[in-house]
PDB file of C-alpha atoms in Angstrom:
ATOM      1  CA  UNK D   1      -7.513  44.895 -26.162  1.00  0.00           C
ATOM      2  CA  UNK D   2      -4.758  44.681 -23.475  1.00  0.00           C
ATOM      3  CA  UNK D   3      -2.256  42.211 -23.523  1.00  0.00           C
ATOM      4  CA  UNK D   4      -3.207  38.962 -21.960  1.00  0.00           C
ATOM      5  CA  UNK D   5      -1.004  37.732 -19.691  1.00  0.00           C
ATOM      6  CA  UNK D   6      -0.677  33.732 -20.151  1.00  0.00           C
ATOM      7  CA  UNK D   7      -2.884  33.143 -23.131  1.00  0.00           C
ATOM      8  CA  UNK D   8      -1.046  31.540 -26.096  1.00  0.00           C
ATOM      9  CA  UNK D   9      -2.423  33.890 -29.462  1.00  0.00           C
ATOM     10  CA  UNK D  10      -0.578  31.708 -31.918  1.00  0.00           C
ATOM     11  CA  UNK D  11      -2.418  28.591 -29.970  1.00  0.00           C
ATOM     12  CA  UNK D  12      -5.823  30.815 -30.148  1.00  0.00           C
ATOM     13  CA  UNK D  13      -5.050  31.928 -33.781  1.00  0.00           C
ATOM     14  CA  UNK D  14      -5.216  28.278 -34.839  1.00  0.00           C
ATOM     15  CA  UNK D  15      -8.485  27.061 -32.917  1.00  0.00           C
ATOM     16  CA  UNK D  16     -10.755  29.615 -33.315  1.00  0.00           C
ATOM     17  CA  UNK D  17     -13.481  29.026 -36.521  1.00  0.00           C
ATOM     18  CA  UNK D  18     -15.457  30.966 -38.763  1.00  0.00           C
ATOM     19  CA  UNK D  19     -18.883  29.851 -39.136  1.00  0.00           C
ATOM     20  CA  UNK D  20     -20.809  33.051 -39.992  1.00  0.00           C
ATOM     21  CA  UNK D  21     -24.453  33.946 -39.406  1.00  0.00           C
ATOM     22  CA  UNK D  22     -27.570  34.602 -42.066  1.00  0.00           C
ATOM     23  CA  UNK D  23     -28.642  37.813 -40.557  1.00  0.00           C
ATOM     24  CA  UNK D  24     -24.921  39.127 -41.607  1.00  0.00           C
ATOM     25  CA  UNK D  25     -25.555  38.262 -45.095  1.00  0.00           C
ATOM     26  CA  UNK D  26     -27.259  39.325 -48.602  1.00  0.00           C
ATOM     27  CA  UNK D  27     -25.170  37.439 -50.780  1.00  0.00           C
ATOM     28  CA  UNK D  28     -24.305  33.741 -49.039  1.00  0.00           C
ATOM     29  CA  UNK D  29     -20.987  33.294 -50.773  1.00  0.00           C
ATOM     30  CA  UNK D  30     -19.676  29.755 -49.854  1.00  0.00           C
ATOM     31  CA  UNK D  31     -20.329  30.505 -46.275  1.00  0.00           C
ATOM     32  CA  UNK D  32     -23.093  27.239 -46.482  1.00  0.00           C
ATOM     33  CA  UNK D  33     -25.741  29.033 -44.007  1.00  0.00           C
ATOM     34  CA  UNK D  34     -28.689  27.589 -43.251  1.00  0.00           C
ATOM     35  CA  UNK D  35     -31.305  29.872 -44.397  1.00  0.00           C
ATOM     36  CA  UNK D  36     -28.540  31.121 -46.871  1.00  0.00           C
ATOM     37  CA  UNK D  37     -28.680  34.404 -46.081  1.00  0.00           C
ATOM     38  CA  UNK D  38     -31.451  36.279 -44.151  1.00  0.00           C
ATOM     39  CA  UNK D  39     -30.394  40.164 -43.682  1.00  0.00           C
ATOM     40  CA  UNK D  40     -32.094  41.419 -40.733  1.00  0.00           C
ATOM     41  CA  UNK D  41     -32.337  45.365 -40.474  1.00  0.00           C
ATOM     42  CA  UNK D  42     -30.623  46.977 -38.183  1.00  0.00           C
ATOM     43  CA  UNK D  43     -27.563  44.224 -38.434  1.00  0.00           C
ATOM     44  CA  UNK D  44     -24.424  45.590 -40.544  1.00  0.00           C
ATOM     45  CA  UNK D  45     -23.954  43.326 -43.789  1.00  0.00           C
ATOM     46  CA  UNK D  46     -20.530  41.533 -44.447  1.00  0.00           C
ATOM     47  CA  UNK D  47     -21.304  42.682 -47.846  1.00  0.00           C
ATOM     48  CA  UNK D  48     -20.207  46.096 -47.011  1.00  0.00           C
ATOM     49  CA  UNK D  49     -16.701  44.578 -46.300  1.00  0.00           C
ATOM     50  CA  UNK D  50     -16.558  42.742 -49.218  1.00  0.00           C
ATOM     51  CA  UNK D  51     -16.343  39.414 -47.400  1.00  0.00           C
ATOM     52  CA  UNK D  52     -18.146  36.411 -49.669  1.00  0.00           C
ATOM     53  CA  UNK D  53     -15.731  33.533 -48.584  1.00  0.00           C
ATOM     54  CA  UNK D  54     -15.606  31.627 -45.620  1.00  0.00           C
ATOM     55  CA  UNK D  55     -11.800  31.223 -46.046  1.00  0.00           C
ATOM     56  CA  UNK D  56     -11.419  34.991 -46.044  1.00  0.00           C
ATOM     57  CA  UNK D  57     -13.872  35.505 -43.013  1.00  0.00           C
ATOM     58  CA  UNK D  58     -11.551  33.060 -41.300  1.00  0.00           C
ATOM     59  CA  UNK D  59      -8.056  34.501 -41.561  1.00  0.00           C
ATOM     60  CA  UNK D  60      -9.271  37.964 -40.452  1.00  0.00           C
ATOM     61  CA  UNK D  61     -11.004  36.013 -37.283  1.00  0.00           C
ATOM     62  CA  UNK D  62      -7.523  33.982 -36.922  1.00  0.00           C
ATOM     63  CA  UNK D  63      -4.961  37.055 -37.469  1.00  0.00           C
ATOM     64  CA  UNK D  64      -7.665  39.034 -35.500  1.00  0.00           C
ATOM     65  CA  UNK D  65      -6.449  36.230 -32.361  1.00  0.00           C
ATOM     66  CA  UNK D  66      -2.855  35.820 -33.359  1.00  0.00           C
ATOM     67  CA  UNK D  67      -2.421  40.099 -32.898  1.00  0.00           C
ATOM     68  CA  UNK D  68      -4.533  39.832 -29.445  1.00  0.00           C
ATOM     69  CA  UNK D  69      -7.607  42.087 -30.686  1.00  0.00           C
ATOM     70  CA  UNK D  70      -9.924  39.924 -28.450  1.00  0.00           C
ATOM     71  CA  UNK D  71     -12.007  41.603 -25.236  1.00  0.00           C
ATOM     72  CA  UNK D  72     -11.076  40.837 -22.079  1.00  0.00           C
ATOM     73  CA  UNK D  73     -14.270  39.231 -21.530  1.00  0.00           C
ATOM     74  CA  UNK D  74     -13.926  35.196 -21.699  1.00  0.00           C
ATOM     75  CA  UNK D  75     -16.709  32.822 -21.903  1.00  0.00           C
ATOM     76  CA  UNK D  76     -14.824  29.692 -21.201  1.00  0.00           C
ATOM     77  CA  UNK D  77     -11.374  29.142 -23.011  1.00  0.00           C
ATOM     78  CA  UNK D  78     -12.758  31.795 -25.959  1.00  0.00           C
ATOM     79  CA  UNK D  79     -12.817  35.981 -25.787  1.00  0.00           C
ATOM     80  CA  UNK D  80     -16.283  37.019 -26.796  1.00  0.00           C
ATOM     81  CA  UNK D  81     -15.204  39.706 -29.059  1.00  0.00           C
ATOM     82  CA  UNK D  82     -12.229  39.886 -31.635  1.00  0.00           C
ATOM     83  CA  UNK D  83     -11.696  42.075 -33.880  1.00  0.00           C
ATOM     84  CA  UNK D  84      -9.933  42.267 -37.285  1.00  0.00           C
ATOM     85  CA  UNK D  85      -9.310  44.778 -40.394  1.00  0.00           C
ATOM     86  CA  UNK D  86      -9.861  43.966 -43.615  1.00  0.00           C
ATOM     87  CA  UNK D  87      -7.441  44.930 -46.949  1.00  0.00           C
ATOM     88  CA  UNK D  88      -9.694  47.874 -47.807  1.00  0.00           C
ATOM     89  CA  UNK D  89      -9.491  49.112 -44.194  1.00  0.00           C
ATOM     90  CA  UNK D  90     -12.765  48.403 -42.801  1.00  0.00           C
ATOM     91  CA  UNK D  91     -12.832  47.487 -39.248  1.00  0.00           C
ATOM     92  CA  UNK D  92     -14.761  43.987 -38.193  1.00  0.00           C
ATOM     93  CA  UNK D  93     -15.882  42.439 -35.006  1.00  0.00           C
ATOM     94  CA  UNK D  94     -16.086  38.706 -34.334  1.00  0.00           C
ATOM     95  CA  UNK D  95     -18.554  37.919 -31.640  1.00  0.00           C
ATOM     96  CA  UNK D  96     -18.721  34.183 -29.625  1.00  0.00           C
ATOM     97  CA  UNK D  97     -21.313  31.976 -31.133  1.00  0.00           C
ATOM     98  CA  UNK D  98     -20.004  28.927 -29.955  1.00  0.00           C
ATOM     99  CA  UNK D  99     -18.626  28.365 -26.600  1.00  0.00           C
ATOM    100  CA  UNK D 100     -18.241  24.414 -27.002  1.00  0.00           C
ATOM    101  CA  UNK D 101     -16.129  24.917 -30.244  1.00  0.00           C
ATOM    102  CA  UNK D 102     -14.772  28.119 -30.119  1.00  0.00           C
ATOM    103  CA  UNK D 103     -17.012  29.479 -33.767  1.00  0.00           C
ATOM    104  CA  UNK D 104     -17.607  33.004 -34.389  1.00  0.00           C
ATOM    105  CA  UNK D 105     -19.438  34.995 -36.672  1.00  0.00           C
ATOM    106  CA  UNK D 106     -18.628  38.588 -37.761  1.00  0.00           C
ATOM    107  CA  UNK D 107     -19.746  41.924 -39.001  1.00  0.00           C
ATOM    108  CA  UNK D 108     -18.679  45.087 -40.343  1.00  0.00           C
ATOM    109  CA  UNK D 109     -18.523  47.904 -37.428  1.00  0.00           C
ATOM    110  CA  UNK D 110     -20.215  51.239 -38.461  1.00  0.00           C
ATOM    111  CA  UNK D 111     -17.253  53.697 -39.228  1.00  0.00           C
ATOM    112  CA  UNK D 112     -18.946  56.104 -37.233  1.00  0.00           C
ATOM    113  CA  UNK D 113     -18.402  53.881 -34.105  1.00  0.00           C
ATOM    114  CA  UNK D 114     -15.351  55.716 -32.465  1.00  0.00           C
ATOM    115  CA  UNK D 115     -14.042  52.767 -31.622  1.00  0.00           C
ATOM    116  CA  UNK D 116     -13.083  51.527 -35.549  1.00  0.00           C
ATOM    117  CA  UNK D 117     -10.117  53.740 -34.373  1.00  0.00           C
ATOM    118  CA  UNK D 118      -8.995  52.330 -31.994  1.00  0.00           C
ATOM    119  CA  UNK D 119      -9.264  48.743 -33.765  1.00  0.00           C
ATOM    120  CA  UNK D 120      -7.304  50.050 -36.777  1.00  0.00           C
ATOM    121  CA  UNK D 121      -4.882  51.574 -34.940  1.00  0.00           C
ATOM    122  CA  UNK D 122      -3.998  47.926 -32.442  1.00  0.00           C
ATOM    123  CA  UNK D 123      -4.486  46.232 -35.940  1.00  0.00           C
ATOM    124  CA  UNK D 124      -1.498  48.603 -37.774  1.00  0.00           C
ATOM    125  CA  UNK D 125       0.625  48.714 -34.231  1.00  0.00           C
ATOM    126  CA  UNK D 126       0.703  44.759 -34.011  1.00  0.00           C
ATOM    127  CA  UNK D 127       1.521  43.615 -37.119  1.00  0.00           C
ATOM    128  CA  UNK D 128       3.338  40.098 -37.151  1.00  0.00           C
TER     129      UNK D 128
END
């Protein structure tokens, strides 16, 4: 989560999408997933984070840009990872689904992941 030298955030920010992913979800909200939902275990539930709308899921994903949480890994024009925190203070990763259109889907990390601290920590420090 370094800064990266010549890549417009704000331009980022606005082109990334949300599209989400069934094996993420219990409850489908208006995410529109095709099966609905499909919770697969072993995969953390965007339930957990209280995330049910698509429009919600896509403002972390876009402020998650716009602050430069995004790995350092590029596929193309997109990171692979970003990463967000949500108003209740639970930590989220974004991964690549997409690289043709830039779409992501997301999940809760695991708060005992060590790294959640270092994500809510970059997500406090780089407020806009």
């Amino acid at each position: 989560m370094d800064e990266l030298a010549g890549t417009d955030l704000v331009s980022l920010g606005k082109r990334v999408v949300y599209c989400g992913n069934p094996v993420h979800k219990k409850n489908p909200g208006d995410f529109g997933l095709t099966p609905p939902s499909g919770p697969r275990p072993g995969k953390t539930l965007c339930d957990i984070a209280n995330i049910f709308e698509k429009a919600v899921a896509s403002r972390l994903l876009q402020e998650g840009a716009r602050r430069g949480l995004v790995s350092r890994q590029f596929q193309g024009e997109w990171p692979q990872n970003i990463w967000a925190v949500n108003d209740d203070g639970t930590a989220l990763e974004a991964q690549l689904e997409n690289r043709d259109t830039g779409a992501y889907h997301g999940y809760p990390l695991l708060p005992t992941d060590p790294f959640v601290e270092l994500v809510t920590e970059q997500w406090r420090a780089r407020q806009p």
